[in-house]
């Protein structure tokens, strides 16, 4: 700067200061909000997890004691691991059913099979419905006596299959998984369809000149080419499956009834942190420890998985 | 061995008739070029032959075998697409092996074919690259290589040069001609560029508006075009059509006077004359149609004079480039050579 000292600082430096002010002005409010509502709760949950709690009153610092109890001490440990196992089942089943059906639907829509325009809307419709409504609706559908599911089975003569879907341990979780897939199948469908529509048609023609097997076409050409869209679908399903809460809460209640057969980590966290009428126990420290474990598990797996999938995409 | 026979091939998209009854016989080892203006149905016809789209009518056979229900991969046909359509996630080698692997060939046979094709198309250093790491010309060669390794009876190429820059175009054109000679398969080549068609084809199929206008060797099409469409489409610069009134052997063009053209074919009083630049000589005065000089074009080997006839038609005449400077303006005369003229019926456009 060679400006004389008695002229007020205009020029580039004054401009940069003004720009800096603007950037600060624009960045600070969202940062404050984010800190207040996202970072602070996460950090404090992390902190809570290291204290002993009596109801909502904080007592002494206990180190990793809460983590040890929730993971390895009865009666908590077996519930934790059982819930975790259910989350894994939910994730694996949805991976196959929800994403699988999503892909098949997307493929049919892409190939313009039967009434594609109608189905494009129909498939995505449940996604915009609230989970509360969906859960309530399907709870009615699954009603052992009046529900449409059993009524329909009877109507087509499959009386032997009539059963209390949500009321027995063998079918309750599967029923919930089915409802989740029904509600959410539109999302992978849409993402896959977008991926499919990006494939140049001459590429498919070129492949059809070399093979008449639809299976080869899908496995060797179509699937690799839509890999980029699978990343987001897989990761979001993973996160959703391990944070699964609303649907089991609405359809099976806080205890994961019947007999804990639909219990998942989200429900167990809620019960330990905030208690429930039946159990009456409430331990904020244990709840926080569980939340921290869930958060770390999801964050770490999702991060590494994303990195892995992205690397494969780059290979394309 | 591959003889293709198309009889009354039709294609409709909804209510639009895109191909209106195509009859065509293509012999073994021919290099046939489909040429015609954009949108005339060349690609559509090629896709029907490939089996990528179903026909709406007619029969199509290869070596006598009806093809309607034979899937594209079983027709013994390989196709090179305008966009090359290489599989982006596969290396050059994988692009070339994908199809032959599915044909169930033994590994050493596949390897031998890859090496042969790679040598022919100079692809060896590129075999492990991905398509995105290749230039346009290299992608084109890979696309041809991928077709080659399948050893098809019939090659289809849809405007294979249109995505290449002008300098590369004539090289690749030459390579394709050489390739046809070496492998000796039947080749169908689609282009909208008549120069490409003339230089490559053993036979040209001129298409227009979903129908075949004429089939013939480049020479036949140039020398005896069946109608005014073929006459004006083939040859560069274009043939000019001009209306003339006949009395005996004398042909009068409105505003340009009459010229005697002995040996003209029989016709009514109204005739359409087809004038190629070669058929006209320019003289400052004397015999010929009166015209106004418009401009001249000097191209090194060639030179053309453009002039406007009395009825407003612009004609071009080839002149000796060395004497190009002689005519520079004003009134001139263009004299047609009777043996190099084309005569068409003004109503039907057919050759007389
Ligand atoms: N899938 C299709 N649906 C409707 N019309 C089509 C389709 N494909 C081609 N056409 C029409 O058919 C005509 C011929 O197309 P095409 O064969 O691609 O011409 P070209 O001779 O330029 O290759 C065009 O008018 C085009 O609009
Ligand atoms: Mg075309």
CSV table of C-alpha atoms in Angstrom, one decimal, chain A residues 200 202-213 216-217 220-222 224-225 314-316, chain B residues 47 52 71-74 77 81-83 85-90 98-99 102 130 132 146 150:
chain,number,residue,atom,x,y,z
A,200,UNK,CA,-27.0,-43.0,-23.3
A,202,UNK,CA,-26.8,-46.1,-27.9
A,203,UNK,CA,-24.8,-47.7,-25.1
A,204,UNK,CA,-27.7,-50.0,-24.4
A,205,UNK,CA,-28.1,-50.7,-28.1
A,206,UNK,CA,-24.4,-51.5,-28.4
A,207,UNK,CA,-24.8,-54.0,-25.5
A,208,UNK,CA,-28.0,-55.5,-27.1
A,209,UNK,CA,-25.9,-56.1,-30.3
A,210,UNK,CA,-23.7,-58.4,-28.2
A,211,UNK,CA,-26.1,-60.1,-25.8
A,212,UNK,CA,-29.7,-61.0,-25.8
A,213,UNK,CA,-29.6,-61.8,-22.1
A,216,UNK,CA,-26.1,-59.9,-18.6
A,217,UNK,CA,-27.1,-56.5,-19.7
A,220,UNK,CA,-22.4,-56.1,-16.7
A,221,UNK,CA,-23.6,-52.8,-18.2
A,222,UNK,CA,-26.5,-51.2,-16.4
A,224,UNK,CA,-22.0,-50.6,-13.0
A,225,UNK,CA,-23.2,-47.5,-14.8
A,314,UNK,CA,-14.1,-42.7,-9.5
A,315,UNK,CA,-12.9,-45.9,-11.2
A,316,UNK,CA,-15.7,-45.5,-13.7
B,47,UNK,CA,-31.6,-50.2,-36.7
B,52,UNK,CA,-32.7,-53.0,-32.5
B,71,UNK,CA,-32.5,-61.1,-31.6
B,72,UNK,CA,-29.8,-58.5,-32.6
B,73,UNK,CA,-27.0,-60.6,-31.0
B,74,UNK,CA,-27.9,-63.6,-33.1
B,77,UNK,CA,-24.2,-58.4,-37.3
B,81,UNK,CA,-22.5,-46.3,-33.5
B,82,UNK,CA,-22.3,-42.6,-34.2
B,83,UNK,CA,-21.4,-41.9,-30.6
B,85,UNK,CA,-21.1,-46.2,-27.5
B,86,UNK,CA,-18.0,-47.7,-25.7
B,87,UNK,CA,-18.7,-49.1,-22.3
B,88,UNK,CA,-17.3,-46.3,-20.1
B,89,UNK,CA,-16.5,-48.6,-17.1
B,90,UNK,CA,-14.5,-51.1,-19.1
B,98,UNK,CA,-17.4,-58.4,-23.6
B,99,UNK,CA,-19.3,-59.7,-26.6
B,102,UNK,CA,-20.6,-64.2,-24.2
B,130,UNK,CA,-10.5,-46.5,-20.3
B,132,UNK,CA,-12.4,-41.5,-21.3
B,146,UNK,CA,-15.1,-54.2,-30.9
B,150,UNK,CA,-16.9,-60.6,-33.3
